[in-house]
Coordinates of C-alpha atoms and ligand atoms in Angstrom, one line a residue:
X1 CA 31.0 -58.6 -36.9
X2 CA 34.5 -58.4 -35.5
X3 CA 33.5 -57.0 -32.2
X4 CA 30.0 -58.0 -31.0
X5 CA 29.5 -61.3 -33.0
X6 CA 32.6 -63.2 -31.6
X7 CA 31.1 -61.8 -27.9
X8 CA 27.8 -63.3 -28.7
X9 CA 29.5 -66.8 -29.5
X10 CA 31.3 -66.8 -26.7
X11 CA 28.6 -66.2 -24.4
X12 CA 26.9 -68.9 -26.1
X13 CA 29.6 -71.3 -25.5
X14 CA 29.4 -70.4 -22.1
X15 CA 26.0 -71.0 -21.4
X16 CA 26.4 -74.5 -22.8
X17 CA 29.2 -74.9 -20.3
X18 CA 27.3 -73.9 -17.2
X19 CA 24.7 -76.6 -18.3
X20 CA 26.7 -79.3 -18.2
X21 CA 25.5 -81.2 -15.2
X22 CA 22.0 -80.2 -16.0
X23 CA 22.7 -82.3 -19.7
X24 CA 24.3 -84.7 -17.3
X25 CA 21.3 -85.0 -14.7
X26 CA 18.6 -85.2 -18.0
X27 CA 20.5 -87.2 -20.3
X28 CA 23.6 -89.1 -18.5
X29 CA 27.0 -89.2 -20.6
X30 CA 25.1 -88.7 -23.7
X31 CA 24.0 -85.4 -22.8
X32 CA 28.0 -84.5 -21.6
X33 CA 29.0 -85.7 -25.4
X34 CA 26.5 -83.5 -27.0
X35 CA 27.6 -80.4 -25.0
X36 CA 31.2 -81.0 -26.0
X37 CA 30.3 -81.1 -29.6
X38 CA 28.1 -78.0 -29.4
X39 CA 30.9 -76.1 -28.0
X40 CA 33.4 -77.8 -30.6
X41 CA 30.9 -76.6 -33.3
X42 CA 30.5 -73.4 -32.1
X43 CA 34.3 -72.6 -31.3
X44 CA 34.9 -73.5 -35.0
X45 CA 32.5 -71.0 -35.9
X46 CA 33.9 -68.4 -33.6
X47 CA 37.1 -69.0 -35.4
X48 CA 36.1 -69.2 -38.9
X49 CA 34.5 -65.8 -38.5
X50 CA 37.4 -64.2 -36.4
X51 CA 40.0 -65.3 -39.2
X52 CA 37.5 -64.1 -42.1
X53 CA 37.4 -67.4 -43.9
X54 CA 35.1 -68.0 -46.4
X55 CA 30.7 -68.3 -45.7
X56 CA 30.3 -72.3 -46.0
X57 CA 27.3 -73.7 -47.3
X58 CA 24.9 -75.1 -44.8
X59 CA 25.2 -78.7 -44.3
X60 CA 22.0 -79.7 -42.4
X61 CA 18.4 -80.8 -44.0
X62 CA 15.9 -78.2 -42.9
X63 CA 13.4 -77.0 -44.7
X64 CA 15.2 -73.6 -45.3
X65 CA 18.8 -75.2 -46.0
X66 CA 18.2 -74.8 -49.6
X67 CA 17.0 -71.2 -49.8
X68 CA 20.4 -70.4 -47.6
X69 CA 22.5 -72.1 -49.9
X70 CA 20.9 -70.2 -53.2
X71 CA 21.2 -67.1 -51.5
X72 CA 24.9 -67.9 -50.7
X73 CA 25.6 -68.9 -54.4
X74 CA 23.7 -65.1 -55.2
X75 CA 26.1 -63.6 -53.0
X76 CA 29.1 -65.3 -55.0
X77 CA 27.7 -64.2 -58.1
X78 CA 28.0 -60.8 -56.9
X79 CA 31.4 -60.8 -56.6
X80 CA 33.9 -61.1 -59.7
X81 CA 36.5 -63.5 -60.0
X82 CA 39.4 -61.9 -58.7
X83 CA 37.3 -61.4 -55.2
X84 CA 37.3 -64.8 -54.4
X85 CA 34.4 -66.5 -52.1
X86 CA 32.2 -64.1 -49.8
X87 CA 33.9 -64.3 -46.7
X88 CA 32.4 -63.1 -42.9
X89 CA 34.3 -59.2 -43.2
X90 CA 33.9 -58.9 -46.8
X91 CA 29.8 -59.6 -47.5
X92 CA 26.8 -57.6 -46.5
X93 CA 26.3 -57.2 -42.6
X94 CA 22.9 -58.3 -42.8
X95 CA 23.5 -61.3 -44.5
X96 CA 26.7 -62.7 -42.4
X97 CA 25.0 -61.6 -39.4
X98 CA 21.6 -63.5 -40.0
X99 CA 24.0 -66.4 -41.2
X100 CA 25.7 -66.2 -37.9
X101 CA 22.3 -66.7 -36.1
X102 CA 21.7 -69.6 -38.5
X103 CA 25.0 -71.3 -38.2
X104 CA 24.6 -71.5 -34.2
X105 CA 21.3 -73.0 -34.9
X106 CA 22.9 -75.6 -36.9
X107 CA 25.7 -76.7 -34.5
X108 CA 22.8 -77.0 -32.1
X109 CA 20.7 -79.1 -34.1
X110 CA 23.5 -81.5 -34.9
X111 CA 23.5 -82.3 -31.1
X112 CA 21.1 -84.8 -29.8
X113 CA 19.9 -84.9 -26.9
X114 CA 20.3 -81.3 -26.3
X115 CA 19.2 -80.4 -29.8
X116 CA 16.3 -78.0 -29.1
X117 CA 18.4 -76.1 -26.1
X118 CA 17.9 -72.3 -26.6
X119 CA 21.5 -70.9 -26.0
X120 CA 20.0 -67.6 -25.2
X121 CA 17.1 -68.5 -23.3
X122 CA 18.9 -67.6 -19.8
X123 CA 19.6 -64.0 -20.9
X124 CA 16.2 -63.7 -22.3
X125 CA 14.5 -64.7 -19.1
X126 CA 16.8 -62.6 -17.3
X127 CA 15.9 -59.8 -19.3
X128 CA 12.2 -60.3 -17.8
X129 CA 12.8 -60.7 -14.1
X130 CA 14.9 -57.6 -14.0
X131 CA 12.5 -55.9 -16.1
X132 CA 9.6 -57.1 -13.5
X133 CA 9.0 -53.7 -11.9
X134 CA 8.2 -52.0 -15.1
X135 CA 6.1 -55.1 -16.3
X136 CA 4.2 -54.5 -13.0
X137 CA 3.5 -50.9 -13.6
X138 CA 2.8 -51.5 -17.2
X139 CA 0.1 -54.1 -16.3
X140 CA -1.3 -51.7 -13.6
X141 CA -2.0 -49.0 -16.2
X142 CA -3.7 -51.5 -18.7
X143 CA -5.8 -53.0 -16.0
X144 CA -6.9 -49.2 -14.6
X145 CA -7.2 -48.2 -18.5
X146 CA -9.3 -51.4 -19.1
X147 CA -11.9 -50.6 -16.9
X148 CA -12.6 -47.0 -17.6
X149 CA -12.3 -47.9 -21.4
X150 CA -15.8 -47.7 -22.1
X151 CA -16.2 -44.2 -20.7
X152 CA -13.3 -42.8 -22.9
X153 CA -14.6 -40.1 -25.9
X154 CA -12.8 -40.5 -29.0
X155 CA -9.7 -38.2 -28.2
X156 CA -9.0 -40.1 -24.8
X157 CA -9.0 -43.2 -26.8
X158 CA -6.6 -41.7 -29.1
X159 CA -4.2 -40.2 -26.9
X160 CA -4.4 -44.0 -24.7
X161 CA -3.6 -45.7 -28.1
X162 CA -0.6 -43.5 -28.8
X163 CA 0.7 -43.8 -25.0
X164 CA 0.7 -47.7 -25.3
X165 CA 2.4 -47.2 -29.1
X166 CA 5.2 -45.4 -27.6
X167 CA 5.6 -47.7 -24.8
X168 CA 6.1 -50.3 -27.1
X169 CA 8.3 -48.2 -29.4
X170 CA 10.9 -47.6 -26.0
X171 CA 10.5 -51.2 -25.4
X172 CA 12.5 -52.0 -28.5
X173 CA 15.4 -50.4 -26.6
X174 CA 15.7 -53.6 -24.5
X175 CA 17.5 -55.8 -27.5
X176 CA 20.2 -58.3 -26.4
X177 CA 22.2 -58.5 -29.6
X178 CA 23.1 -54.6 -29.4
X179 CA 24.8 -55.2 -26.2
X180 CA 26.4 -58.3 -27.1
X181 CA 24.1 -60.5 -24.8
X182 CA 24.6 -58.2 -21.5
X183 CA 21.9 -57.3 -19.6
X184 CA 19.6 -54.6 -21.5
X185 CA 16.3 -54.5 -19.3
X186 CA 14.0 -51.9 -18.5
X187 CA 14.2 -50.7 -14.7
X188 CA 12.6 -47.3 -15.0
X189 CA 9.1 -46.4 -15.0
X190 CA 8.4 -46.0 -18.7
X191 CA 4.7 -44.6 -18.3
X192 CA 5.8 -41.5 -16.9
X193 CA 8.8 -40.9 -18.9
X194 CA 6.7 -40.7 -22.4
X195 CA 6.9 -37.0 -22.5
X196 CA 10.3 -36.5 -21.9
X197 CA 11.2 -39.5 -24.7
X198 CA 8.7 -37.3 -27.5
X199 CA 12.0 -35.2 -28.5
X200 CA 13.7 -38.4 -29.7
X201 CA 11.3 -39.6 -32.1
X202 CA 12.3 -38.4 -35.5
X203 CA 9.8 -39.7 -37.6
X204 CA 6.3 -39.9 -36.0
X205 CA 3.6 -40.5 -38.2
X206 CA 1.3 -41.9 -35.9
X207 CA -1.6 -39.7 -36.8
X208 CA -2.1 -41.9 -40.2
X209 CA -2.5 -45.4 -37.9
X210 CA -5.5 -43.3 -35.9
X211 CA -7.0 -42.1 -39.2
X212 CA -6.8 -45.6 -40.8
X213 CA -8.2 -47.2 -37.5
X214 CA -10.7 -44.5 -36.9
X215 CA -12.3 -45.1 -40.5
X216 CA -12.3 -48.6 -40.0
X217 CA -14.1 -48.4 -36.7
X218 CA -17.1 -46.0 -38.9
X219 CA -17.1 -48.1 -41.9
X220 CA -16.7 -51.7 -40.5
X221 CA -19.4 -53.1 -38.6
X222 CA -18.4 -52.5 -34.4
X223 CA -14.8 -53.2 -36.2
X224 CA -15.7 -57.1 -36.0
X225 CA -13.6 -57.6 -39.5
X226 CA -10.5 -55.5 -38.5
X227 CA -7.5 -57.7 -38.3
X228 CA -4.1 -56.0 -37.2
X229 CA -0.7 -58.4 -37.4
X230 CA 2.4 -57.5 -35.2
X231 CA 5.6 -59.0 -36.6
X232 CA 7.3 -59.3 -33.3
X233 CA 11.0 -58.2 -31.9
X234 CA 12.4 -59.3 -28.9
X235 CA 11.0 -61.2 -25.9
X236 CA 11.1 -60.3 -22.2
X237 CA 10.1 -56.6 -21.8
X238 CA 9.5 -55.3 -25.0
X239 CA 7.4 -58.3 -25.6
X240 CA 5.2 -57.3 -22.7
X241 CA 4.9 -53.8 -24.3
X242 CA 3.5 -55.3 -27.3
X243 CA 1.2 -57.6 -25.5
X244 CA -0.1 -54.7 -23.4
X245 CA -0.9 -52.8 -26.6
X246 CA -2.5 -55.4 -28.4
X247 CA -4.7 -56.2 -25.4
X248 CA -5.7 -52.7 -25.6
X249 CA -6.2 -52.8 -29.2
X250 CA -9.3 -55.5 -28.5
X251 CA -10.7 -54.0 -25.4
X252 CA -11.0 -50.7 -27.3
X253 CA -12.4 -52.4 -30.3
X254 CA -10.1 -50.6 -32.4
X255 CA -9.3 -54.3 -33.8
X256 CA -11.2 -57.7 -33.3
X257 CA -8.0 -60.4 -33.7
X258 CA -4.6 -59.9 -33.3
X259 CA -2.2 -62.0 -35.3
X260 CA 1.9 -61.9 -33.9
X261 CA 4.5 -63.4 -36.2
X262 CA 7.8 -65.0 -34.2
X263 CA 10.7 -66.6 -35.3
X264 CA 11.2 -70.4 -35.7
X265 CA 14.5 -70.6 -34.0
X266 CA 16.7 -68.6 -31.5
X267 CA 17.5 -65.4 -33.3
X268 CA 19.4 -62.2 -32.6
X269 CA 19.8 -63.3 -29.1
X270 CA 16.6 -61.6 -27.8
X271 CA 14.1 -62.3 -30.7
X272 CA 10.6 -64.1 -29.5
X273 CA 10.0 -67.6 -30.1
X274 CA 6.7 -69.8 -29.6
X275 CA 8.6 -70.9 -26.5
X276 CA 9.3 -67.2 -25.3
X277 CA 6.0 -66.4 -26.3
X278 CA 4.0 -68.8 -24.0
X279 CA 6.6 -68.4 -21.2
X280 CA 6.3 -64.5 -21.0
X281 CA 2.6 -64.7 -20.4
X282 CA 3.0 -68.0 -18.1
X283 CA 5.5 -65.9 -15.8
X284 CA 3.2 -62.6 -16.0
X285 CA 0.6 -64.8 -14.4
X286 CA 2.4 -66.2 -11.6
X287 CA 4.7 -63.4 -10.6
X288 CA 2.6 -63.2 -7.5
X289 CA 1.3 -59.5 -8.5
X290 CA -2.7 -59.4 -8.4
X291 CA -3.2 -56.9 -11.5
X292 CA -0.4 -59.0 -13.5
X293 CA -2.3 -62.1 -12.7
X294 CA -5.1 -60.5 -14.1
X295 CA -3.4 -59.8 -17.6
X296 CA -2.0 -63.1 -17.5
X297 CA -5.1 -64.8 -17.3
X298 CA -6.9 -62.4 -19.9
X299 CA -4.0 -62.8 -22.3
X300 CA -4.2 -66.7 -22.2
X301 CA -7.9 -66.2 -22.6
X302 CA -7.2 -64.2 -25.7
X303 CA -5.1 -67.1 -26.9
X304 CA -7.3 -69.9 -26.3
X305 CA -10.3 -67.8 -28.1
X306 CA -8.3 -67.3 -30.9
X307 CA -8.8 -63.6 -30.6
X308 CA -5.0 -63.6 -30.6
X309 CA -3.1 -66.1 -33.1
X310 CA 0.7 -66.6 -33.1
X311 CA 2.2 -67.5 -36.2
X312 CA 5.8 -68.5 -37.4
X313 CA 7.6 -68.7 -40.4
X314 CA 11.0 -69.6 -41.7
X315 CA 11.1 -66.5 -44.1
X316 CA 11.3 -64.1 -40.9
X317 CA 14.9 -65.9 -40.2
X318 CA 16.5 -66.0 -43.7
X319 CA 18.7 -63.1 -44.8
X320 CA 16.4 -61.6 -47.5
X321 CA 14.9 -58.2 -47.9
X322 CA 11.3 -57.9 -47.4
X323 CA 10.8 -56.9 -51.2
X324 CA 11.5 -60.5 -52.0
X325 CA 8.7 -62.0 -49.6
X326 CA 6.1 -62.4 -52.7
X327 CA 8.9 -64.6 -54.6
X328 CA 10.7 -66.8 -51.6
X329 CA 7.4 -66.7 -49.6
X330 CA 4.5 -66.2 -51.4
X331 CA 2.4 -68.0 -48.7
X332 CA 3.3 -65.2 -46.0
X333 CA 2.7 -62.8 -47.9
X334 CA -1.0 -63.4 -48.9
X335 CA -1.2 -64.3 -45.2
X336 CA -0.6 -60.3 -44.4
X337 CA -2.4 -59.1 -47.4
X338 CA -5.4 -60.1 -44.7
X339 CA -4.0 -57.6 -42.6
X340 CA -5.8 -54.0 -41.8
X341 CA -2.5 -52.8 -40.4
X342 CA 0.8 -54.8 -40.0
X343 CA 3.4 -53.2 -36.9
X344 CA 7.3 -54.1 -37.8
X345 CA 8.8 -54.0 -34.3
X346 CA 12.5 -53.2 -34.1
X347 CA 15.7 -52.4 -35.9
X348 CA 16.2 -55.9 -37.8
X349 CA 12.7 -55.4 -39.3
X350 CA 13.6 -51.9 -40.5
X351 CA 17.0 -53.1 -42.0
X352 CA 14.9 -55.8 -43.7
X353 CA 12.0 -53.5 -45.0
X354 CA 14.7 -51.5 -46.4
X355 CA 16.9 -53.9 -47.6
X356 CA 19.8 -52.5 -45.6
X357 CA 20.5 -50.1 -48.0
X358 CA 22.6 -47.0 -48.1
X359 CA 19.3 -44.8 -49.0
X360 CA 19.7 -41.1 -48.6
X361 CA 18.0 -40.3 -45.6
X362 CA 15.1 -38.1 -47.7
X363 CA 14.3 -41.0 -49.8
X364 CA 10.5 -41.5 -49.4
X365 CA 9.9 -44.8 -47.2
X366 CA 7.4 -46.1 -49.8
X367 CA 10.3 -46.0 -52.7
X368 CA 12.8 -47.8 -50.2
X369 CA 10.2 -50.6 -49.5
X370 CA 11.2 -51.6 -53.2
X371 CA 7.3 -53.1 -53.6
X372 CA 7.1 -54.5 -50.4
X373 CA 3.3 -53.4 -49.9
X374 CA 1.1 -56.3 -48.6
X375 CA -1.0 -54.1 -46.1
X376 CA -0.8 -50.6 -44.7
X377 CA 2.2 -50.8 -42.3
X378 CA 4.1 -49.1 -39.6
X379 CA 7.7 -49.5 -38.7
X380 CA 8.1 -49.0 -34.8
X381 CA 11.6 -49.1 -33.9
X382 CA 14.6 -47.4 -32.1
X383 CA 17.7 -46.7 -34.3
X384 CA 20.4 -48.9 -34.1
X385 CA 21.7 -49.5 -37.3
X386 CA 22.8 -46.9 -40.1
X387 CA 19.9 -46.9 -42.4
X388 CA 16.9 -44.6 -42.1
X389 CA 14.9 -43.1 -44.6
X390 CA 12.0 -40.3 -45.0
X391 CA 13.8 -37.7 -43.1
X392 CA 13.1 -33.9 -43.9
X393 CA 15.8 -32.1 -45.8
X394 CA 18.5 -31.3 -43.1
X395 CA 17.1 -33.2 -40.4
X396 CA 19.8 -36.2 -40.4
X397 CA 22.7 -33.0 -40.6
X398 CA 21.2 -31.7 -37.9
X399 CA 21.3 -34.7 -35.6
X400 CA 24.5 -35.4 -36.7
X401 CA 25.9 -32.0 -35.5
X402 CA 24.2 -32.5 -32.0
X403 CA 24.6 -36.3 -31.8
X404 CA 27.2 -38.1 -34.2
X405 CA 25.9 -41.8 -33.3
X406 CA 22.2 -40.6 -33.5
X407 CA 21.8 -44.0 -35.9
X408 CA 23.0 -46.4 -33.4
X409 CA 22.9 -45.7 -30.0
X410 CA 19.0 -46.8 -29.8
X411 CA 17.9 -43.6 -28.1
X412 CA 16.1 -42.5 -31.0
X413 CA 13.0 -43.6 -32.3
X414 CA 10.4 -43.8 -35.4
X415 CA 7.1 -44.3 -36.2
X416 CA 7.2 -44.7 -40.1
X417 CA 4.1 -45.6 -42.0
X418 CA 3.0 -46.7 -45.2
X419 CA 0.0 -47.5 -47.0
X420 CA -0.5 -49.1 -50.6
X421 CA -1.0 -46.5 -53.1
Ligands
F1X1 O1 15.9 -55.9 -34.1 P1 16.2 -55.1 -32.7 O2 16.2 -56.4 -31.7 O3 15.5 -53.8 -32.2 O4 18.0 -55.1 -33.0 C1 19.1 -56.0 -33.5 C2 20.1 -55.3 -34.2 O5 20.5 -55.0 -31.8 O6 20.9 -56.5 -33.7 C3 22.1 -55.9 -34.3 C4 23.2 -55.6 -33.9 O7 24.2 -56.1 -34.3 C5 21.3 -54.7 -35.5 O8 20.8 -55.6 -36.5 C6 20.3 -54.0 -34.3 O9 20.5 -53.1 -34.1
MN2 MN1 15.7 -58.1 -31.6

């Protein structure tokens, strides 16, 4: 919070500043005033953070404002009288980090007519353009695969499925909040690096996914009822890897519908909103590359025909651990229960799945989920925060000895599976 968060706020302020002329052209004087106000609110926020001030209740009137303020009261109740109020450096990291992004949103929506400005859009778009070569390689790979998909036997299908899952895993290296908003795009050809990256997968439960999906294939008529859900993480390159995977799931008939879950507000710099989702598909279509164009058209069609559905829910941008979803967002929990398999992308989802607690490394994943079992699920995440469960005895110690920062660099990854008992 001390180092990374102020950098992110400074970047947001700078972005507003650089768009001053655009605001003027669009909205005249009103746009300029709104820009000034937004900058002053964000500077105030940065100052509160850097001087470790108490966490203030939200003042806006959004659908989640009360839930946030109740959660803040709950944080307060965890402290004893002498501890005072929860403050920026004396509160759980997950809570204050989420709170910062919610406050950025609060600041912007108080500034019409620029109240729908996404301060992170520019970096998200930049990440996409800088990764364009890798995206083109991925799209080519997908198109070739789709053309020969009918000829693949069971083993080949499984191997292609695992490849695309690994691409989606390593795509998660490209988030922008870990780098303080600095560029973190994909510049190398990830398809041909997969073998070299395998040793860095510290939990690999992909076989469980295959067992599950191939069972569905055999028992359900032509997989027509198989619904899969992907709880998205970052836009840009990572989102493309997820879309490529989702496309393959349909063309291989491993699934019949894919439901994507994104964020309702700009979140952790690079997370996907509805605008990003549509923007990325549109860009893939118009990049000038023939195979990318075909991918983009195909994806647009999946959306049109309802084979792909995009959902967002306010719960994904609350600070709550997922074990409280049945109480806080019963509608979302019920929706997820319809899924045959839910993929949770990224580090933040993992922190929320496990409540961001200091679990023993050998704690079973099922236990760390603390009752969150809407459907079979798999976390696909590169490690960027100090929480990890389900390791073999001695595994964490070995990793620490060879690489002290293994938990936070994003170099290691997991496929961790859980199924309701
Ligand atoms: O969820 P993602 O995109 O994989 O990672 C988000 C992240 O980089 O943001 C925070 C950094 O402060 C950490 O929670 C986490 O490491
Ligand atoms: Mn993210």
